[in-house]
Amino acid sequence: AQTVTQSQPEMSVQEAETVTLSCTYDTSESNYYLFWYKQPPSRQMILVIRQEAYKQQNATENRFSVNFQKAAKSFSLKISDSQLGDTAMYFCAFMALNNAGNMLTFGGGTRLMVKP
Amino acid sequence: DSGVTQTPKHLITATGQRVTLRCSPRSGDLSVYWYQQSLDQGLQFLIQYYNGEERAKGNILERFSAQQFPDLHSELNLSSLELGDSALYFCASRPWGSGAYNEQFFGPGTRLTVL
């Protein structure tokens, strides 16, 4: 079974600054994906960024980038030029690519507040 | 808009009752996942269906059941409801095949309140 840990329950950042959210995971799987999902006050789950474990290059999506350290089983999210609309809960999630269903295992979440 | 629809948006009911939550996946997606988000348990996987068949089970209570119909919509049935079943229930669908990026698309959720 997989576990995902987000050690920062809450964080805050000033608008336009950079913030990094931490995530570690534990698995014996060799083939998997990692994701960051954003959940704003509307409660909708929105995919922010994905990382395939076999890719060494860190994924980037505009202001969002990850630092994927496979050996350390670490997957942090960096948000650059933070905007008020980035205020949300952020969930790190793991998905194994096997025949067991490919469900998502989520961390406990980090509540991010962007301050003006 | 993810393309996944869930009804109803809100549901308020009493302990001991039974409710049915409905999910319509994105057009062409064969796989449907159900997740529960509660204050004490966080976000957890309940059950998955693929093209009408149960594919995987997570922490789903015996009082809960689900099915996926030939038109690929899915229903989650919750019975003998308890206060602790109050939660946000998400449905997600996933495309299948190569190049699918393995992304799950989430519906807006159904908020269940058990009084």
PDB file of C-alpha atoms in Angstrom:
ATOM      1  CA  ALA A   1       0.000   0.000   0.000  1.00  0.00           C
ATOM      2  CA  GLN A   2       1.070   3.543  -0.656  1.00  0.00           C
ATOM      3  CA  THR A   3       1.161   6.441   1.766  1.00  0.00           C
ATOM      4  CA  VAL A   4       1.404  10.137   0.991  1.00  0.00           C
ATOM      5  CA  THR A   5       2.426  12.677   3.610  1.00  0.00           C
ATOM      6  CA  GLN A   6       2.093  16.437   3.504  1.00  0.00           C
ATOM      7  CA  SER A   7       3.829  17.811   6.560  1.00  0.00           C
ATOM      8  CA  GLN A   8       2.606  21.401   6.284  1.00  0.00           C
ATOM      9  CA  PRO A   9      -1.071  21.708   7.256  1.00  0.00           C
ATOM     10  CA  GLU A  10      -1.103  25.448   6.577  1.00  0.00           C
ATOM     11  CA  MET A  11       1.102  27.944   4.794  1.00  0.00           C
ATOM     12  CA  SER A  12       0.876  31.559   3.799  1.00  0.00           C
ATOM     13  CA  VAL A  13       2.700  33.661   1.231  1.00  0.00           C
ATOM     14  CA  GLN A  14       2.638  37.250   0.096  1.00  0.00           C
ATOM     15  CA  GLU A  15       1.231  37.981  -3.323  1.00  0.00           C
ATOM     16  CA  ALA A  16       3.923  37.820  -6.056  1.00  0.00           C
ATOM     17  CA  GLU A  17       6.284  35.780  -3.900  1.00  0.00           C
ATOM     18  CA  THR A  18       7.280  32.130  -4.244  1.00  0.00           C
ATOM     19  CA  VAL A  19       6.168  29.290  -2.004  1.00  0.00           C
ATOM     20  CA  THR A  20       7.036  25.593  -1.872  1.00  0.00           C
ATOM     21  CA  LEU A  21       4.681  22.885  -0.628  1.00  0.00           C
ATOM     22  CA  SER A  22       6.202  19.612   0.531  1.00  0.00           C
ATOM     23  CA  CYS A  23       5.095  16.054  -0.149  1.00  0.00           C
ATOM     24  CA  THR A  24       6.709  12.716   0.573  1.00  0.00           C
ATOM     25  CA  TYR A  25       5.431   9.293  -0.338  1.00  0.00           C
ATOM     26  CA  ASP A  26       6.190   5.693   0.351  1.00  0.00           C
ATOM     27  CA  THR A  27       5.744   2.910  -2.164  1.00  0.00           C
ATOM     28  CA  SER A  28       7.258  -0.288  -3.451  1.00  0.00           C
ATOM     29  CA  GLU A  29       5.871   0.336  -6.923  1.00  0.00           C
ATOM     30  CA  SER A  30       8.286   1.187  -9.726  1.00  0.00           C
ATOM     31  CA  ASN A  31       5.825   2.588 -12.231  1.00  0.00           C
ATOM     32  CA  TYR A  32       3.665   5.444 -11.009  1.00  0.00           C
ATOM     33  CA  TYR A  33       2.447   8.994 -11.426  1.00  0.00           C
ATOM     34  CA  LEU A  34       2.400  11.845  -8.957  1.00  0.00           C
ATOM     35  CA  PHE A  35      -0.038  14.736  -9.015  1.00  0.00           C
ATOM     36  CA  TRP A  36      -0.815  17.995  -7.302  1.00  0.00           C
ATOM     37  CA  TYR A  37      -4.492  18.903  -7.092  1.00  0.00           C
ATOM     38  CA  LYS A  38      -5.888  22.255  -6.046  1.00  0.00           C
ATOM     39  CA  GLN A  39      -9.175  22.556  -4.180  1.00  0.00           C
ATOM     40  CA  PRO A  40     -10.413  26.162  -3.961  1.00  0.00           C
ATOM     41  CA  PRO A  41     -13.323  27.201  -1.721  1.00  0.00           C
ATOM     42  CA  SER A  42     -15.699  25.972  -4.442  1.00  0.00           C
ATOM     43  CA  ARG A  43     -14.494  22.446  -3.499  1.00  0.00           C
ATOM     44  CA  GLN A  44     -13.815  21.514  -7.127  1.00  0.00           C
ATOM     45  CA  MET A  45     -10.733  19.298  -7.522  1.00  0.00           C
ATOM     46  CA  ILE A  46      -8.464  20.826 -10.166  1.00  0.00           C
ATOM     47  CA  LEU A  47      -5.336  19.157 -11.497  1.00  0.00           C
ATOM     48  CA  VAL A  48      -2.356  21.492 -11.194  1.00  0.00           C
ATOM     49  CA  ILE A  49       0.510  19.370 -12.425  1.00  0.00           C
ATOM     50  CA  ARG A  50       1.512  15.737 -13.031  1.00  0.00           C
ATOM     51  CA  GLN A  51       4.829  13.892 -13.005  1.00  0.00           C
ATOM     52  CA  GLU A  52       5.589  10.497 -14.501  1.00  0.00           C
ATOM     53  CA  ALA A  53       8.005   8.603 -12.260  1.00  0.00           C
ATOM     54  CA  TYR A  54      10.092   7.376 -15.196  1.00  0.00           C
ATOM     55  CA  LYS A  55      10.818  10.930 -16.321  1.00  0.00           C
ATOM     56  CA  GLN A  56      13.838  12.562 -14.715  1.00  0.00           C
ATOM     57  CA  GLN A  57      12.885  16.032 -15.892  1.00  0.00           C
ATOM     58  CA  ASN A  58      10.761  17.976 -13.448  1.00  0.00           C
ATOM     59  CA  ALA A  59       7.326  18.965 -14.736  1.00  0.00           C
ATOM     60  CA  THR A  60       6.377  22.616 -15.143  1.00  0.00           C
ATOM     61  CA  GLU A  61       3.055  24.283 -15.916  1.00  0.00           C
ATOM     62  CA  ASN A  62       3.357  28.048 -16.181  1.00  0.00           C
ATOM     63  CA  ARG A  63       3.927  29.336 -12.610  1.00  0.00           C
ATOM     64  CA  PHE A  64       3.820  25.830 -11.136  1.00  0.00           C
ATOM     65  CA  SER A  65       6.778  23.478 -11.068  1.00  0.00           C
ATOM     66  CA  VAL A  66       7.765  20.397  -9.117  1.00  0.00           C
ATOM     67  CA  ASN A  67      10.969  19.124  -7.584  1.00  0.00           C
ATOM     68  CA  PHE A  68      10.776  15.351  -7.998  1.00  0.00           C
ATOM     69  CA  GLN A  69      13.408  13.440  -6.048  1.00  0.00           C
ATOM     70  CA  LYS A  70      12.671   9.783  -6.792  1.00  0.00           C
ATOM     71  CA  ALA A  71      15.303   8.256  -4.526  1.00  0.00           C
ATOM     72  CA  ALA A  72      14.148  10.387  -1.625  1.00  0.00           C
ATOM     73  CA  LYS A  73      10.484   9.821  -2.545  1.00  0.00           C
ATOM     74  CA  SER A  74       9.856  13.526  -2.422  1.00  0.00           C
ATOM     75  CA  PHE A  75       7.591  15.584  -4.671  1.00  0.00           C
ATOM     76  CA  SER A  76       7.363  19.271  -3.785  1.00  0.00           C
ATOM     77  CA  LEU A  77       5.333  21.937  -5.567  1.00  0.00           C
ATOM     78  CA  LYS A  78       6.722  25.405  -6.191  1.00  0.00           C
ATOM     79  CA  ILE A  79       4.348  28.230  -6.962  1.00  0.00           C
ATOM     80  CA  SER A  80       6.041  31.307  -8.405  1.00  0.00           C
ATOM     81  CA  ASP A  81       4.563  34.815  -8.544  1.00  0.00           C
ATOM     82  CA  SER A  82       1.760  33.766  -6.191  1.00  0.00           C
ATOM     83  CA  GLN A  83      -1.670  35.177  -6.975  1.00  0.00           C
ATOM     84  CA  LEU A  84      -4.712  35.676  -4.774  1.00  0.00           C
ATOM     85  CA  GLY A  85      -6.486  33.016  -6.826  1.00  0.00           C
ATOM     86  CA  ASP A  86      -3.920  30.452  -5.699  1.00  0.00           C
ATOM     87  CA  THR A  87      -5.532  30.483  -2.244  1.00  0.00           C
ATOM     88  CA  ALA A  88      -6.791  26.910  -1.828  1.00  0.00           C
ATOM     89  CA  MET A  89      -6.149  23.488  -0.350  1.00  0.00           C
ATOM     90  CA  TYR A  90      -3.439  21.624  -2.213  1.00  0.00           C
ATOM     91  CA  PHE A  91      -3.338  17.838  -2.280  1.00  0.00           C
ATOM     92  CA  CYS A  92      -0.447  15.671  -3.331  1.00  0.00           C
ATOM     93  CA  ALA A  93      -1.582  12.377  -4.856  1.00  0.00           C
ATOM     94  CA  PHE A  94      -0.003   9.099  -5.937  1.00  0.00           C
ATOM     95  CA  MET A  95      -1.201   6.673  -8.574  1.00  0.00           C
ATOM     96  CA  ALA A  96       0.449   3.312  -9.227  1.00  0.00           C
ATOM     97  CA  LEU A  97       0.303   2.001 -12.771  1.00  0.00           C
ATOM     98  CA  ASN A  98      -0.587  -1.620 -12.194  1.00  0.00           C
ATOM     99  CA  ASN A  99      -3.564  -3.896 -12.572  1.00  0.00           C
ATOM    100  CA  ALA A 100      -5.007  -2.987  -9.185  1.00  0.00           C
ATOM    101  CA  GLY A 101      -7.232  -0.175 -10.423  1.00  0.00           C
ATOM    102  CA  ASN A 102      -5.002   2.896 -10.561  1.00  0.00           C
ATOM    103  CA  MET A 103      -6.791   4.792  -7.837  1.00  0.00           C
ATOM    104  CA  LEU A 104      -5.409   7.974  -6.312  1.00  0.00           C
ATOM    105  CA  THR A 105      -3.934   7.999  -2.813  1.00  0.00           C
ATOM    106  CA  PHE A 106      -4.004  11.501  -1.364  1.00  0.00           C
ATOM    107  CA  GLY A 107      -2.001  13.295   1.276  1.00  0.00           C
ATOM    108  CA  GLY A 108      -3.721  15.187   4.055  1.00  0.00           C
ATOM    109  CA  GLY A 109      -3.511  18.504   2.213  1.00  0.00           C
ATOM    110  CA  THR A 110      -1.868  21.891   2.743  1.00  0.00           C
ATOM    111  CA  ARG A 111      -4.025  24.979   3.124  1.00  0.00           C
ATOM    112  CA  LEU A 112      -2.338  27.850   1.285  1.00  0.00           C
ATOM    113  CA  MET A 113      -3.299  31.452   1.905  1.00  0.00           C
ATOM    114  CA  VAL A 114      -2.002  34.117  -0.461  1.00  0.00           C
ATOM    115  CA  LYS A 115      -1.993  37.517   1.228  1.00  0.00           C
ATOM    116  CA  PRO A 116      -2.304  40.808  -0.620  1.00  0.00           C
TER     117      PRO A 116
ATOM    118  CA  ASP B   1     -15.893  22.344 -16.133  1.00  0.00           C
ATOM    119  CA  SER B   2     -14.374  18.844 -16.085  1.00  0.00           C
ATOM    120  CA  GLY B   3     -17.191  17.244 -18.050  1.00  0.00           C
ATOM    121  CA  VAL B   4     -18.092  14.972 -15.139  1.00  0.00           C
ATOM    122  CA  THR B   5     -21.520  15.626 -13.656  1.00  0.00           C
ATOM    123  CA  GLN B   6     -22.814  14.651 -10.241  1.00  0.00           C
ATOM    124  CA  THR B   7     -26.303  14.908  -8.808  1.00  0.00           C
ATOM    125  CA  PRO B   8     -27.537  16.092  -6.441  1.00  0.00           C
ATOM    126  CA  LYS B   9     -25.163  18.864  -5.347  1.00  0.00           C
ATOM    127  CA  HIS B  10     -26.431  18.766  -1.796  1.00  0.00           C
ATOM    128  CA  LEU B  11     -28.301  16.135   0.151  1.00  0.00           C
ATOM    129  CA  ILE B  12     -29.598  16.414   3.691  1.00  0.00           C
ATOM    130  CA  THR B  13     -31.068  13.347   5.319  1.00  0.00           C
ATOM    131  CA  ALA B  14     -31.539  11.633   8.662  1.00  0.00           C
ATOM    132  CA  THR B  15     -29.696   8.801  10.325  1.00  0.00           C
ATOM    133  CA  GLY B  16     -30.833   5.372   9.237  1.00  0.00           C
ATOM    134  CA  GLN B  17     -31.913   6.544   5.801  1.00  0.00           C
ATOM    135  CA  ARG B  18     -30.676   5.449   2.363  1.00  0.00           C
ATOM    136  CA  VAL B  19     -29.523   7.747  -0.433  1.00  0.00           C
ATOM    137  CA  THR B  20     -28.275   7.380  -3.996  1.00  0.00           C
ATOM    138  CA  LEU B  21     -25.624   9.590  -5.524  1.00  0.00           C
ATOM    139  CA  ARG B  22     -25.347   9.745  -9.291  1.00  0.00           C
ATOM    140  CA  CYS B  23     -22.365  10.360 -11.542  1.00  0.00           C
ATOM    141  CA  SER B  24     -22.070  10.760 -15.311  1.00  0.00           C
ATOM    142  CA  PRO B  25     -18.499  10.443 -16.585  1.00  0.00           C
ATOM    143  CA  ARG B  26     -16.958  12.420 -19.427  1.00  0.00           C
ATOM    144  CA  SER B  27     -18.014  11.259 -22.840  1.00  0.00           C
ATOM    145  CA  GLY B  28     -15.997   8.188 -23.778  1.00  0.00           C
ATOM    146  CA  ASP B  29     -14.462   7.584 -20.341  1.00  0.00           C
ATOM    147  CA  LEU B  30     -14.999   3.975 -19.293  1.00  0.00           C
ATOM    148  CA  SER B  31     -13.579   4.191 -15.793  1.00  0.00           C
ATOM    149  CA  VAL B  32     -15.368   5.750 -12.826  1.00  0.00           C
ATOM    150  CA  TYR B  33     -13.919   6.269  -9.354  1.00  0.00           C
ATOM    151  CA  TRP B  34     -15.705   7.265  -6.156  1.00  0.00           C
ATOM    152  CA  TYR B  35     -13.913   9.176  -3.390  1.00  0.00           C
ATOM    153  CA  GLN B  36     -15.055  10.403   0.012  1.00  0.00           C
ATOM    154  CA  GLN B  37     -13.740  13.611   1.568  1.00  0.00           C
ATOM    155  CA  SER B  38     -14.437  13.981   5.268  1.00  0.00           C
ATOM    156  CA  LEU B  39     -12.876  16.054   8.028  1.00  0.00           C
ATOM    157  CA  ASP B  40     -11.505  13.088   9.946  1.00  0.00           C
ATOM    158  CA  GLN B  41     -10.598  10.703   7.103  1.00  0.00           C
ATOM    159  CA  GLY B  42      -9.436  13.173   4.481  1.00  0.00           C
ATOM    160  CA  LEU B  43      -9.774  12.197   0.829  1.00  0.00           C
ATOM    161  CA  GLN B  44     -10.029   8.452   0.386  1.00  0.00           C
ATOM    162  CA  PHE B  45     -10.780   6.094  -2.447  1.00  0.00           C
ATOM    163  CA  LEU B  46     -13.975   4.070  -2.149  1.00  0.00           C
ATOM    164  CA  ILE B  47     -14.494   2.020  -5.303  1.00  0.00           C
ATOM    165  CA  GLN B  48     -13.769   1.896  -9.037  1.00  0.00           C
ATOM    166  CA  TYR B  49     -15.758   0.604 -11.973  1.00  0.00           C
ATOM    167  CA  TYR B  50     -14.527  -0.029 -15.472  1.00  0.00           C
ATOM    168  CA  ASN B  51     -17.013  -0.535 -18.283  1.00  0.00           C
ATOM    169  CA  GLY B  52     -19.671  -1.854 -15.953  1.00  0.00           C
ATOM    170  CA  GLU B  53     -17.502  -4.099 -13.807  1.00  0.00           C
ATOM    171  CA  GLU B  54     -16.063  -3.504 -10.362  1.00  0.00           C
ATOM    172  CA  ARG B  55     -12.331  -3.052 -10.723  1.00  0.00           C
ATOM    173  CA  ALA B  56     -11.007  -2.078  -7.303  1.00  0.00           C
ATOM    174  CA  LYS B  57     -12.250  -1.505  -3.783  1.00  0.00           C
ATOM    175  CA  GLY B  58     -10.867   0.806  -1.153  1.00  0.00           C
ATOM    176  CA  ASN B  59     -12.120   1.742   2.284  1.00  0.00           C
ATOM    177  CA  ILE B  60     -15.763   1.303   1.405  1.00  0.00           C
ATOM    178  CA  LEU B  61     -18.158   0.312   4.158  1.00  0.00           C
ATOM    179  CA  GLU B  62     -20.420  -2.707   3.735  1.00  0.00           C
ATOM    180  CA  ARG B  63     -23.394  -0.325   4.023  1.00  0.00           C
ATOM    181  CA  PHE B  64     -22.209   1.324   0.814  1.00  0.00           C
ATOM    182  CA  SER B  65     -22.506  -0.139  -2.659  1.00  0.00           C
ATOM    183  CA  ALA B  66     -22.095   1.082  -6.199  1.00  0.00           C
ATOM    184  CA  GLN B  67     -22.746   0.076  -9.757  1.00  0.00           C
ATOM    185  CA  GLN B  68     -22.031   1.259 -13.271  1.00  0.00           C
ATOM    186  CA  PHE B  69     -24.732   0.999 -15.888  1.00  0.00           C
ATOM    187  CA  PRO B  70     -24.481   0.194 -19.626  1.00  0.00           C
ATOM    188  CA  ASP B  71     -24.592   3.917 -20.455  1.00  0.00           C
ATOM    189  CA  LEU B  72     -21.540   4.229 -18.137  1.00  0.00           C
ATOM    190  CA  HIS B  73     -23.173   6.410 -15.512  1.00  0.00           C
ATOM    191  CA  SER B  74     -22.565   5.237 -11.972  1.00  0.00           C
ATOM    192  CA  GLU B  75     -24.520   5.310  -8.736  1.00  0.00           C
ATOM    193  CA  LEU B  76     -23.235   5.148  -5.184  1.00  0.00           C
ATOM    194  CA  ASN B  77     -25.783   3.838  -2.694  1.00  0.00           C
ATOM    195  CA  LEU B  78     -25.366   4.657   0.968  1.00  0.00           C
ATOM    196  CA  SER B  79     -27.654   2.929   3.447  1.00  0.00           C
ATOM    197  CA  SER B  80     -28.276   2.907   7.211  1.00  0.00           C
ATOM    198  CA  LEU B  81     -26.689   6.317   7.272  1.00  0.00           C
ATOM    199  CA  GLU B  82     -24.778   7.471  10.333  1.00  0.00           C
ATOM    200  CA  LEU B  83     -23.651  10.941  11.373  1.00  0.00           C
ATOM    201  CA  GLY B  84     -20.098  10.027  10.402  1.00  0.00           C
ATOM    202  CA  ASP B  85     -21.132   9.472   6.790  1.00  0.00           C
ATOM    203  CA  SER B  86     -21.522  13.225   6.363  1.00  0.00           C
ATOM    204  CA  ALA B  87     -18.928  14.119   3.740  1.00  0.00           C
ATOM    205  CA  LEU B  88     -18.268  15.361   0.250  1.00  0.00           C
ATOM    206  CA  TYR B  89     -18.486  12.495  -2.249  1.00  0.00           C
ATOM    207  CA  PHE B  90     -16.576  12.884  -5.472  1.00  0.00           C
ATOM    208  CA  CYS B  91     -16.863  10.947  -8.658  1.00  0.00           C
ATOM    209  CA  ALA B  92     -13.973  10.980 -11.126  1.00  0.00           C
ATOM    210  CA  SER B  93     -13.603   9.526 -14.586  1.00  0.00           C
ATOM    211  CA  ARG B  94     -10.504   8.572 -16.472  1.00  0.00           C
ATOM    212  CA  PRO B  95      -9.804   8.008 -20.129  1.00  0.00           C
ATOM    213  CA  TRP B  96      -8.313   4.709 -21.160  1.00  0.00           C
ATOM    214  CA  GLY B  97      -5.658   3.818 -23.648  1.00  0.00           C
ATOM    215  CA  SER B  98      -2.288   5.168 -24.666  1.00  0.00           C
ATOM    216  CA  GLY B  99      -1.670   8.876 -24.409  1.00  0.00           C
ATOM    217  CA  ALA B 100      -4.332   9.249 -21.769  1.00  0.00           C
ATOM    218  CA  TYR B 101      -1.867  10.822 -19.309  1.00  0.00           C
ATOM    219  CA  ASN B 102      -3.606   8.846 -16.586  1.00  0.00           C
ATOM    220  CA  GLU B 103      -5.443  11.929 -15.346  1.00  0.00           C
ATOM    221  CA  GLN B 104      -8.644  11.599 -13.379  1.00  0.00           C
ATOM    222  CA  PHE B 105     -11.256  14.272 -14.012  1.00  0.00           C
ATOM    223  CA  PHE B 106     -13.317  15.107 -10.951  1.00  0.00           C
ATOM    224  CA  GLY B 107     -16.966  16.045 -10.770  1.00  0.00           C
ATOM    225  CA  PRO B 108     -18.152  18.907  -8.524  1.00  0.00           C
ATOM    226  CA  GLY B 109     -19.062  16.511  -5.717  1.00  0.00           C
ATOM    227  CA  THR B 110     -22.192  15.774  -3.720  1.00  0.00           C
ATOM    228  CA  ARG B 111     -22.261  17.166  -0.200  1.00  0.00           C
ATOM    229  CA  LEU B 112     -24.090  14.757   2.087  1.00  0.00           C
ATOM    230  CA  THR B 113     -25.252  15.919   5.489  1.00  0.00           C
ATOM    231  CA  VAL B 114     -26.678  13.334   7.865  1.00  0.00           C
ATOM    232  CA  LEU B 115     -28.641  14.804  10.775  1.00  0.00           C
TER     233      LEU B 115
END
